[in-house]
mmCIF file of C-alpha atoms in Angstrom:
data_model
loop_
_atom_site.group_PDB
_atom_site.id
_atom_site.type_symbol
_atom_site.label_atom_id
_atom_site.label_comp_id
_atom_site.label_asym_id
_atom_site.label_seq_id
_atom_site.Cartn_x
_atom_site.Cartn_y
_atom_site.Cartn_z
ATOM 1 C CA MET A 49 97.516 89.598 48.255
ATOM 2 C CA LYS A 50 99.875 87.345 50.198
ATOM 3 C CA LYS A 51 102.079 90.338 51.086
ATOM 4 C CA ILE A 52 99.035 92.266 52.295
ATOM 5 C CA LEU A 53 97.958 89.364 54.544
ATOM 6 C CA ILE A 54 101.482 89.035 55.922
ATOM 7 C CA SER A 55 101.544 92.777 56.614
ATOM 8 C CA ILE A 56 98.175 92.659 58.363
ATOM 9 C CA GLY A 57 99.257 89.627 60.399
ATOM 10 C CA THR A 58 102.512 91.327 61.431
ATOM 11 C CA THR A 59 100.620 94.460 62.479
ATOM 12 C CA LEU A 60 98.162 92.429 64.554
ATOM 13 C CA VAL A 61 100.976 90.541 66.287
ATOM 14 C CA LEU A 62 102.707 93.849 67.047
ATOM 15 C CA LEU A 63 99.522 95.390 68.455
ATOM 16 C CA VAL A 64 98.804 92.338 70.619
ATOM 17 C CA THR A 65 102.395 92.384 71.897
ATOM 18 C CA ILE A 66 102.154 96.084 72.767
ATOM 19 C CA PHE A 67 98.813 95.478 74.501
ATOM 20 C CA LEU A 68 100.160 92.572 76.550
ATOM 21 C CA MET A 69 103.293 94.464 77.583
ATOM 22 C CA GLY A 70 101.389 97.660 78.335
ATOM 23 C CA ASN A 71 98.866 95.859 80.548
ATOM 24 C CA HIS A 72 101.234 93.519 82.415
ATOM 25 C CA TYR A 73 102.067 94.675 85.930
ATOM 26 C CA ASN A 74 104.775 93.552 88.293
ATOM 27 C CA PHE A 75 102.550 92.294 91.120
ATOM 28 C CA LYS A 76 100.392 89.310 92.012
ATOM 29 C CA GLU A 77 96.612 89.744 91.885
ATOM 30 C CA GLU A 78 94.000 88.136 94.106
ATOM 31 C CA GLN A 79 90.224 88.564 94.391
ATOM 32 C CA LEU A 80 88.732 88.439 97.882
ATOM 33 C CA THR A 81 85.273 88.821 99.373
ATOM 34 C CA VAL A 82 84.888 90.688 102.658
ATOM 35 C CA GLN A 83 81.656 90.797 104.610
ATOM 36 C CA THR A 84 81.331 94.094 106.487
ATOM 37 C CA SER A 85 78.567 95.006 108.913
ATOM 38 C CA LYS A 86 76.501 96.411 106.030
ATOM 39 C CA ASN A 87 77.689 94.982 102.706
ATOM 40 C CA GLU A 88 79.608 92.220 100.981
ATOM 41 C CA LEU A 89 82.592 93.811 99.236
ATOM 42 C CA SER A 90 84.541 92.536 96.242
ATOM 43 C CA ILE A 91 88.204 93.200 97.051
ATOM 44 C CA PHE A 92 91.199 93.504 94.725
ATOM 45 C CA LEU A 93 94.517 92.641 96.369
ATOM 46 C CA ALA A 94 97.831 93.359 94.626
ATOM 47 C CA THR A 95 100.915 91.976 96.372
ATOM 48 C CA PRO A 96 104.622 92.425 95.636
ATOM 49 C CA LYS A 97 106.434 89.488 94.098
ATOM 50 C CA GLN A 98 109.335 89.804 96.542
ATOM 51 C CA GLU A 99 109.107 87.943 99.842
ATOM 52 C CA LYS A 100 109.583 90.855 102.254
ATOM 53 C CA ILE A 101 106.437 92.981 102.348
ATOM 54 C CA LYS A 102 106.579 96.275 104.261
ATOM 55 C CA GLY A 103 102.846 96.767 104.609
ATOM 56 C CA THR A 104 99.575 97.454 102.820
ATOM 57 C CA VAL A 105 98.074 100.607 101.339
ATOM 58 C CA PHE A 106 94.266 100.844 101.258
ATOM 59 C CA PHE A 107 92.678 102.733 98.372
ATOM 60 C CA ILE A 108 89.821 105.162 98.980
ATOM 61 C CA HIS A 109 87.901 106.188 95.859
ATOM 62 C CA GLY A 110 86.811 109.601 94.667
ATOM 63 C CA ASP A 111 83.258 110.288 93.478
ATOM 64 C CA GLY A 112 81.298 108.053 91.158
ATOM 65 C CA ALA A 113 80.500 104.377 90.687
ATOM 66 C CA GLN A 114 84.090 103.164 90.912
ATOM 67 C CA ASN A 115 85.221 99.576 90.653
ATOM 68 C CA ALA A 116 88.258 98.323 92.566
ATOM 69 C CA THR A 117 90.947 99.340 90.072
ATOM 70 C CA GLN A 118 89.087 102.220 88.395
ATOM 71 C CA ASP A 119 89.028 100.120 85.220
ATOM 72 C CA GLY A 120 92.772 99.563 85.548
ATOM 73 C CA GLY A 121 93.611 103.224 86.126
ATOM 74 C CA TYR A 122 94.969 102.496 89.614
ATOM 75 C CA LYS A 123 97.316 99.766 88.452
ATOM 76 C CA PRO A 124 100.315 101.990 87.581
ATOM 77 C CA ILE A 125 100.409 103.419 91.136
ATOM 78 C CA MET A 126 99.739 99.952 92.550
ATOM 79 C CA GLU A 127 102.793 98.717 90.662
ATOM 80 C CA THR A 128 104.872 101.542 92.145
ATOM 81 C CA LEU A 129 103.676 100.459 95.589
ATOM 82 C CA ALA A 130 104.490 96.820 94.862
ATOM 83 C CA GLU A 131 107.994 97.664 93.653
ATOM 84 C CA LYS A 132 108.597 99.396 96.979
ATOM 85 C CA GLY A 133 107.345 96.431 98.986
ATOM 86 C CA TYR A 134 103.725 97.441 99.624
ATOM 87 C CA ALA A 135 100.542 95.521 98.886
ATOM 88 C CA SER A 136 97.458 97.390 97.644
ATOM 89 C CA VAL A 137 93.858 96.772 98.679
ATOM 90 C CA SER A 138 90.894 98.309 96.875
ATOM 91 C CA TRP A 139 87.274 97.329 96.406
ATOM 92 C CA ASP A 140 84.246 97.848 94.210
ATOM 93 C CA LYS A 141 82.090 100.499 95.804
ATOM 94 C CA PRO A 142 78.820 99.187 97.277
ATOM 95 C CA GLY A 143 76.459 98.416 94.411
ATOM 96 C CA VAL A 144 79.268 98.363 91.835
ATOM 97 C CA GLY A 145 80.727 95.201 90.273
ATOM 98 C CA GLY A 146 80.701 92.397 92.807
ATOM 99 C CA SER A 147 79.845 94.488 95.879
ATOM 100 C CA SER A 148 76.372 94.651 97.395
ATOM 101 C CA GLY A 149 74.689 97.811 98.662
ATOM 102 C CA ASN A 150 74.491 101.355 97.311
ATOM 103 C CA TRP A 151 77.409 103.782 97.625
ATOM 104 C CA LEU A 152 75.048 106.754 97.191
ATOM 105 C CA LYS A 153 73.459 105.870 100.531
ATOM 106 C CA GLN A 154 76.787 106.312 102.347
ATOM 107 C CA SER A 155 77.966 109.305 104.317
ATOM 108 C CA MET A 156 81.709 109.990 104.481
ATOM 109 C CA GLU A 157 81.673 108.673 108.069
ATOM 110 C CA GLU A 158 80.149 105.410 106.829
ATOM 111 C CA ARG A 159 82.786 105.141 104.115
ATOM 112 C CA ALA A 160 85.481 105.613 106.768
ATOM 113 C CA ASP A 161 83.866 102.912 108.917
ATOM 114 C CA GLU A 162 83.714 100.592 105.904
ATOM 115 C CA ALA A 163 87.433 101.080 105.229
ATOM 116 C CA SER A 164 88.247 100.393 108.888
ATOM 117 C CA GLU A 165 86.340 97.111 108.714
ATOM 118 C CA VAL A 166 88.371 96.093 105.645
ATOM 119 C CA ILE A 167 91.609 96.998 107.454
ATOM 120 C CA ASP A 168 90.546 94.915 110.464
ATOM 121 C CA TRP A 169 89.629 91.994 108.181
ATOM 122 C CA MET A 170 93.063 92.133 106.548
ATOM 123 C CA LYS A 171 94.768 92.215 109.939
ATOM 124 C CA LYS A 172 92.909 89.067 110.937
ATOM 125 C CA ASN A 173 93.149 87.162 107.647
ATOM 126 C CA LYS A 174 96.366 88.481 106.035
ATOM 127 C CA PRO A 175 98.544 89.443 109.022
ATOM 128 C CA GLU A 176 101.743 88.858 107.040
ATOM 129 C CA LEU A 177 100.866 91.890 104.889
ATOM 130 C CA MET A 178 99.974 94.243 107.719
ATOM 131 C CA ASN A 179 103.273 95.309 109.285
ATOM 132 C CA LYS A 180 102.403 98.870 108.315
ATOM 133 C CA VAL A 181 99.117 100.470 107.235
ATOM 134 C CA GLY A 182 98.924 103.292 104.695
ATOM 135 C CA LEU A 183 96.075 105.031 102.895
ATOM 136 C CA TRP A 184 95.826 106.333 99.349
ATOM 137 C CA GLY A 185 92.907 108.399 98.132
ATOM 138 C CA ALA A 186 91.857 110.938 95.529
ATOM 139 C CA SER A 187 89.399 113.840 95.396
ATOM 140 C CA GLN A 188 86.344 112.874 97.489
ATOM 141 C CA ALA A 189 88.615 110.681 99.619
ATOM 142 C CA GLY A 190 89.748 113.969 101.164
ATOM 143 C CA TRP A 191 86.680 113.769 103.416
ATOM 144 C CA VAL A 192 87.168 110.062 104.181
ATOM 145 C CA ILE A 193 90.881 109.513 104.842
ATOM 146 C CA PRO A 194 91.201 112.058 107.682
ATOM 147 C CA LYS A 195 88.268 110.361 109.421
ATOM 148 C CA ILE A 196 89.930 106.944 109.112
ATOM 149 C CA ASP A 197 93.142 108.356 110.572
ATOM 150 C CA ASN A 198 91.220 110.073 113.396
ATOM 151 C CA ASN A 199 89.403 106.852 114.330
ATOM 152 C CA ARG A 200 92.431 104.542 114.346
ATOM 153 C CA GLN A 201 95.865 104.362 115.957
ATOM 154 C CA ASP A 202 97.615 102.302 113.262
ATOM 155 C CA ILE A 203 97.682 104.579 110.187
ATOM 156 C CA SER A 204 101.352 105.245 109.425
ATOM 157 C CA PHE A 205 100.849 107.503 106.422
ATOM 158 C CA SER A 206 98.270 108.846 103.991
ATOM 159 C CA MET A 207 98.767 109.820 100.346
ATOM 160 C CA LEU A 208 96.048 112.295 99.363
ATOM 161 C CA VAL A 209 95.818 113.147 95.669
ATOM 162 C CA ALA A 210 93.913 116.375 94.897
ATOM 163 C CA PRO A 211 91.641 115.974 97.941
ATOM 164 C CA GLY A 212 88.556 117.989 98.669
ATOM 165 C CA VAL A 213 88.411 120.210 101.770
ATOM 166 C CA ASN A 214 85.140 122.176 101.631
ATOM 167 C CA TRP A 215 82.412 120.522 99.543
ATOM 168 C CA ARG A 216 80.578 123.676 98.492
ATOM 169 C CA THR A 217 83.726 125.679 97.774
ATOM 170 C CA GLN A 218 85.177 122.877 95.664
ATOM 171 C CA SER A 219 81.915 122.458 93.746
ATOM 172 C CA GLU A 220 81.793 126.183 93.037
ATOM 173 C CA TYR A 221 85.428 126.179 91.871
ATOM 174 C CA PHE A 222 84.641 123.324 89.478
ATOM 175 C CA THR A 223 81.495 125.089 88.228
ATOM 176 C CA VAL A 224 83.429 128.292 87.485
ATOM 177 C CA ASN A 225 86.137 126.408 85.592
ATOM 178 C CA GLN A 226 83.549 124.585 83.502
ATOM 179 C CA ALA A 227 81.983 127.937 82.600
ATOM 180 C CA LYS A 228 85.379 129.341 81.612
ATOM 181 C CA LYS A 229 86.059 126.330 79.377
ATOM 182 C CA GLU A 230 82.728 126.967 77.670
ATOM 183 C CA GLY A 231 83.808 130.544 76.934
ATOM 184 C CA LYS A 232 81.338 132.272 79.232
ATOM 185 C CA SER A 233 81.793 136.011 79.869
ATOM 186 C CA ASN A 234 82.590 137.447 83.329
ATOM 187 C CA ASP A 235 78.993 138.610 83.724
ATOM 188 C CA GLU A 236 77.705 135.176 82.743
ATOM 189 C CA ILE A 237 80.047 133.521 85.231
ATOM 190 C CA LYS A 238 78.844 135.836 88.021
ATOM 191 C CA LYS A 239 75.271 134.771 87.314
ATOM 192 C CA ILE A 240 76.283 131.097 87.179
ATOM 193 C CA VAL A 241 77.922 131.427 90.620
ATOM 194 C CA LYS A 242 74.861 133.201 92.016
ATOM 195 C CA ASP A 243 72.580 130.466 90.640
ATOM 196 C CA PHE A 244 74.906 127.749 91.960
ATOM 197 C CA ARG A 245 74.801 129.179 95.475
ATOM 198 C CA LYS A 246 71.017 129.510 95.370
ATOM 199 C CA ASP A 247 70.684 125.929 94.128
ATOM 200 C CA SER A 248 73.031 124.648 96.854
ATOM 201 C CA ASP A 249 70.902 126.329 99.503
ATOM 202 C CA LEU A 250 67.800 124.680 98.045
ATOM 203 C CA ILE A 251 69.457 121.243 98.245
ATOM 204 C CA ILE A 252 70.198 121.761 101.932
ATOM 205 C CA LYS A 253 66.752 123.166 102.779
ATOM 206 C CA ASN A 254 64.589 120.620 100.970
ATOM 207 C CA LYS A 255 63.744 117.150 102.226
ATOM 208 C CA ASN A 256 63.872 115.311 98.889
ATOM 209 C CA TYR A 257 64.393 115.815 95.169
ATOM 210 C CA GLN A 258 60.697 116.402 94.482
ATOM 211 C CA THR A 259 60.351 119.257 96.999
ATOM 212 C CA TYR A 260 63.682 120.665 95.786
ATOM 213 C CA GLN A 261 62.339 120.833 92.215
ATOM 214 C CA LYS A 262 59.077 122.452 93.341
ATOM 215 C CA ALA A 263 61.116 125.079 95.208
ATOM 216 C CA GLY A 264 62.933 126.006 91.986
ATOM 217 C CA GLY A 265 65.913 123.622 92.013
ATOM 218 C CA THR A 266 67.390 123.147 88.549
ATOM 219 C CA SER A 267 70.088 120.462 88.876
ATOM 220 C CA GLU A 268 69.119 117.176 87.235
ATOM 221 C CA MET A 269 69.895 114.120 89.383
ATOM 222 C CA THR A 270 68.377 110.909 90.646
ATOM 223 C CA ASP A 271 66.682 110.710 94.028
ATOM 224 C CA ASP A 272 69.653 108.772 95.407
ATOM 225 C CA ARG A 273 72.140 111.330 94.069
ATOM 226 C CA PHE A 274 70.130 114.152 95.641
ATOM 227 C CA GLU A 275 70.176 112.352 98.986
ATOM 228 C CA PHE A 276 73.927 111.794 98.677
ATOM 229 C CA VAL A 277 74.689 115.433 97.827
ATOM 230 C CA LYS A 278 72.360 116.741 100.545
ATOM 231 C CA LYS A 279 74.008 114.483 103.113
ATOM 232 C CA ASN A 280 77.493 115.736 102.269
ATOM 233 C CA MET A 281 76.990 119.278 100.942
ATOM 234 C CA GLU A 282 78.167 121.028 104.120
ATOM 235 C CA LEU A 283 81.280 118.924 104.678
ATOM 236 C CA ASP A 284 84.600 120.549 105.531
ATOM 237 C CA SER A 285 87.614 118.422 106.438
ATOM 238 C CA SER A 286 89.505 121.118 108.384
ATOM 239 C CA ASN A 287 88.624 119.804 111.841
ATOM 240 C CA ASP A 288 89.534 116.228 110.902
ATOM 241 C CA LEU A 289 92.821 117.411 109.378
ATOM 242 C CA ARG A 290 93.808 118.976 112.726
ATOM 243 C CA LYS A 291 93.505 115.585 114.422
ATOM 244 C CA MET A 292 95.529 113.511 111.943
ATOM 245 C CA LYS A 293 98.327 111.506 113.565
ATOM 246 C CA GLY A 294 100.132 109.741 110.704
ATOM 247 C CA HIS A 295 102.359 111.269 108.049
ATOM 248 C CA VAL A 296 100.361 113.174 105.426
ATOM 249 C CA TYR A 297 101.567 113.472 101.834
ATOM 250 C CA LEU A 298 99.486 115.999 99.925
ATOM 251 C CA ILE A 299 99.831 115.647 96.148
ATOM 252 C CA LEU A 300 98.343 118.399 93.991
ATOM 253 C CA GLY A 301 98.008 119.053 90.273
ATOM 254 C CA GLU A 302 99.338 122.347 88.959
ATOM 255 C CA LYS A 303 96.489 122.555 86.424
ATOM 256 C CA ASP A 304 93.686 120.970 88.439
ATOM 257 C CA GLU A 305 90.310 122.370 87.322
ATOM 258 C CA ASN A 306 88.290 120.275 89.785
ATOM 259 C CA VAL A 307 90.049 121.135 93.044
ATOM 260 C CA ASP A 308 91.672 124.478 93.898
ATOM 261 C CA SER A 309 95.249 123.359 94.563
ATOM 262 C CA ILE A 310 96.300 126.680 96.095
ATOM 263 C CA ALA A 311 93.397 126.758 98.563
ATOM 264 C CA THR A 312 93.854 123.057 99.393
ATOM 265 C CA LYS A 313 97.566 123.538 100.114
ATOM 266 C CA LYS A 314 96.745 126.460 102.409
ATOM 267 C CA ALA A 315 94.090 124.466 104.295
ATOM 268 C CA TYR A 316 96.440 121.537 104.869
ATOM 269 C CA GLU A 317 99.322 123.756 105.976
ATOM 270 C CA GLU A 318 97.050 125.639 108.390
ATOM 271 C CA ASN A 319 95.574 122.518 109.971
ATOM 272 C CA ILE A 320 98.280 119.821 109.953
ATOM 273 C CA SER A 321 101.488 119.997 111.953
ATOM 274 C CA SER A 322 104.487 120.777 109.733
ATOM 275 C CA ASN A 323 106.381 117.756 111.086
ATOM 276 C CA LEU A 324 103.637 115.467 109.698
ATOM 277 C CA LEU A 325 102.894 117.199 106.383
ATOM 278 C CA GLN A 326 104.713 117.136 103.048
ATOM 279 C CA VAL A 327 103.254 118.914 100.007
ATOM 280 C CA LYS A 328 104.096 118.276 96.361
ATOM 281 C CA THR A 329 102.590 119.996 93.319
ATOM 282 C CA ILE A 330 102.982 117.969 90.122
ATOM 283 C CA LYS A 331 103.870 120.177 87.156
ATOM 284 C CA ASN A 332 101.279 120.450 84.381
ATOM 285 C CA ALA A 333 99.154 117.729 86.008
ATOM 286 C CA GLU A 334 95.370 117.936 86.121
ATOM 287 C CA HIS A 335 92.971 116.355 88.603
ATOM 288 C CA ARG A 336 93.421 112.740 87.531
ATOM 289 C CA MET A 337 97.252 112.835 87.398
ATOM 290 C CA ILE A 338 97.080 111.726 83.771
ATOM 291 C CA ASN A 339 100.374 112.020 81.870
ATOM 292 C CA PRO A 340 100.412 115.707 80.751
ATOM 293 C CA THR A 341 101.454 114.699 77.218
ATOM 294 C CA ILE A 342 98.048 113.048 76.631
ATOM 295 C CA ALA A 343 95.793 114.742 79.208
ATOM 296 C CA ASN A 344 94.311 117.281 76.796
ATOM 297 C CA SER A 345 93.050 114.591 74.416
ATOM 298 C CA GLU A 346 90.278 112.254 75.550
ATOM 299 C CA ALA A 347 90.921 110.079 72.490
ATOM 300 C CA LEU A 348 94.632 109.697 73.321
ATOM 301 C CA THR A 349 93.849 109.131 76.995
ATOM 302 C CA THR A 350 91.336 106.413 76.148
ATOM 303 C CA LEU A 351 93.676 104.725 73.652
ATOM 304 C CA THR A 352 96.553 104.822 76.144
ATOM 305 C CA ALA A 353 94.337 103.447 78.918
ATOM 306 C CA ILE A 354 93.471 100.487 76.685
ATOM 307 C CA MET A 355 96.807 99.773 75.013
ATOM 308 C CA ILE A 356 99.732 100.929 77.179
ATOM 309 C CA PRO A 357 98.541 102.266 80.568
ATOM 310 C CA LYS A 358 101.588 100.856 82.364
ATOM 311 C CA TYR A 359 103.999 103.133 80.517
ATOM 312 C CA TYR A 360 102.166 106.300 79.524
ATOM 313 C CA LEU A 361 98.815 106.745 81.278
ATOM 314 C CA VAL A 362 99.946 108.359 84.543
ATOM 315 C CA SER A 363 102.205 111.364 85.148
ATOM 316 C CA PRO A 364 105.812 110.098 85.523
ATOM 317 C CA GLU A 365 106.565 112.858 88.047
ATOM 318 C CA TYR A 366 103.633 111.720 90.179
ATOM 319 C CA LEU A 367 104.796 108.081 90.111
ATOM 320 C CA ASP A 368 108.386 109.082 90.902
ATOM 321 C CA TYR A 369 107.275 111.199 93.830
ATOM 322 C CA SER A 370 105.084 108.360 95.121
ATOM 323 C CA ALA A 371 108.109 106.049 94.984
ATOM 324 C CA ASN A 372 110.108 108.588 97.033
ATOM 325 C CA ILE A 373 107.333 108.647 99.650
ATOM 326 C CA LEU A 374 107.481 104.889 99.973
ATOM 327 C CA ASN A 375 111.272 104.970 100.267
ATOM 328 C CA ALA A 376 110.880 107.368 103.200
ATOM 329 C CA GLU A 377 108.256 105.170 104.845
#
């Protein structure tokens, strides 16, 4: 019995040690509160431990009710930034965590304005961190980051990870891939696409979720989600991409089933000057840039995210490439 207790105790100590090491990051953390023109935002600030700080990178979320660090999922890339001399700023979306408001009420223009207010607040209150301003964003941030760059003169560079370009096209691409994963036949997929396009038209044409349902709409969503989708359904970032002034680093996943990496690469190359744009496709990576060795298992991904995210959660190639970007900047 004594040996069993010793064994259990040793195992627990080992697991706690692994957890502590796997969740300890090489940066200083600070919680801030920023009052914008519309909401009070709960801000997460990660700063390098070294004295000389090159600048600050502002994080722009993808879709969903995201908190500042995406439940810790952002911390590996934030550590890469910190090791290269950059602070990171991110915040709970309006209505999430400690932030007031409702992110589903925001257009992409309003999200860009919100980010600009946070940048201005940092310039006023943390000027020592603001020698250079960069942006990082994933997926839905593809419609926000170009607008921020267009509206400001101080964005040095933007890191866009699997960004959206055309809302409807991306949604259709995702819908088709979901159908393929479910084993649907080609004829079934054709019908799914036809139904998707019909449903999208109904969202645009109808005033609210109730009239959309009466007209034959089949997607289940809340009233707020309907309003959000309707507001953004016809977005295309091409025009905003043409007006970007800072360096643009487009990072794509080779096996992304949410965003069409080939079409996104083409859109960026057609609309952004070649002297500003650099494109990198991460081998075997999917939409979230999860380490390919665990990406196909939700159980492994969840366990890694809890126990050792620092070392294994994110694609090493993606982190290495991000470090190279920061060396160049």
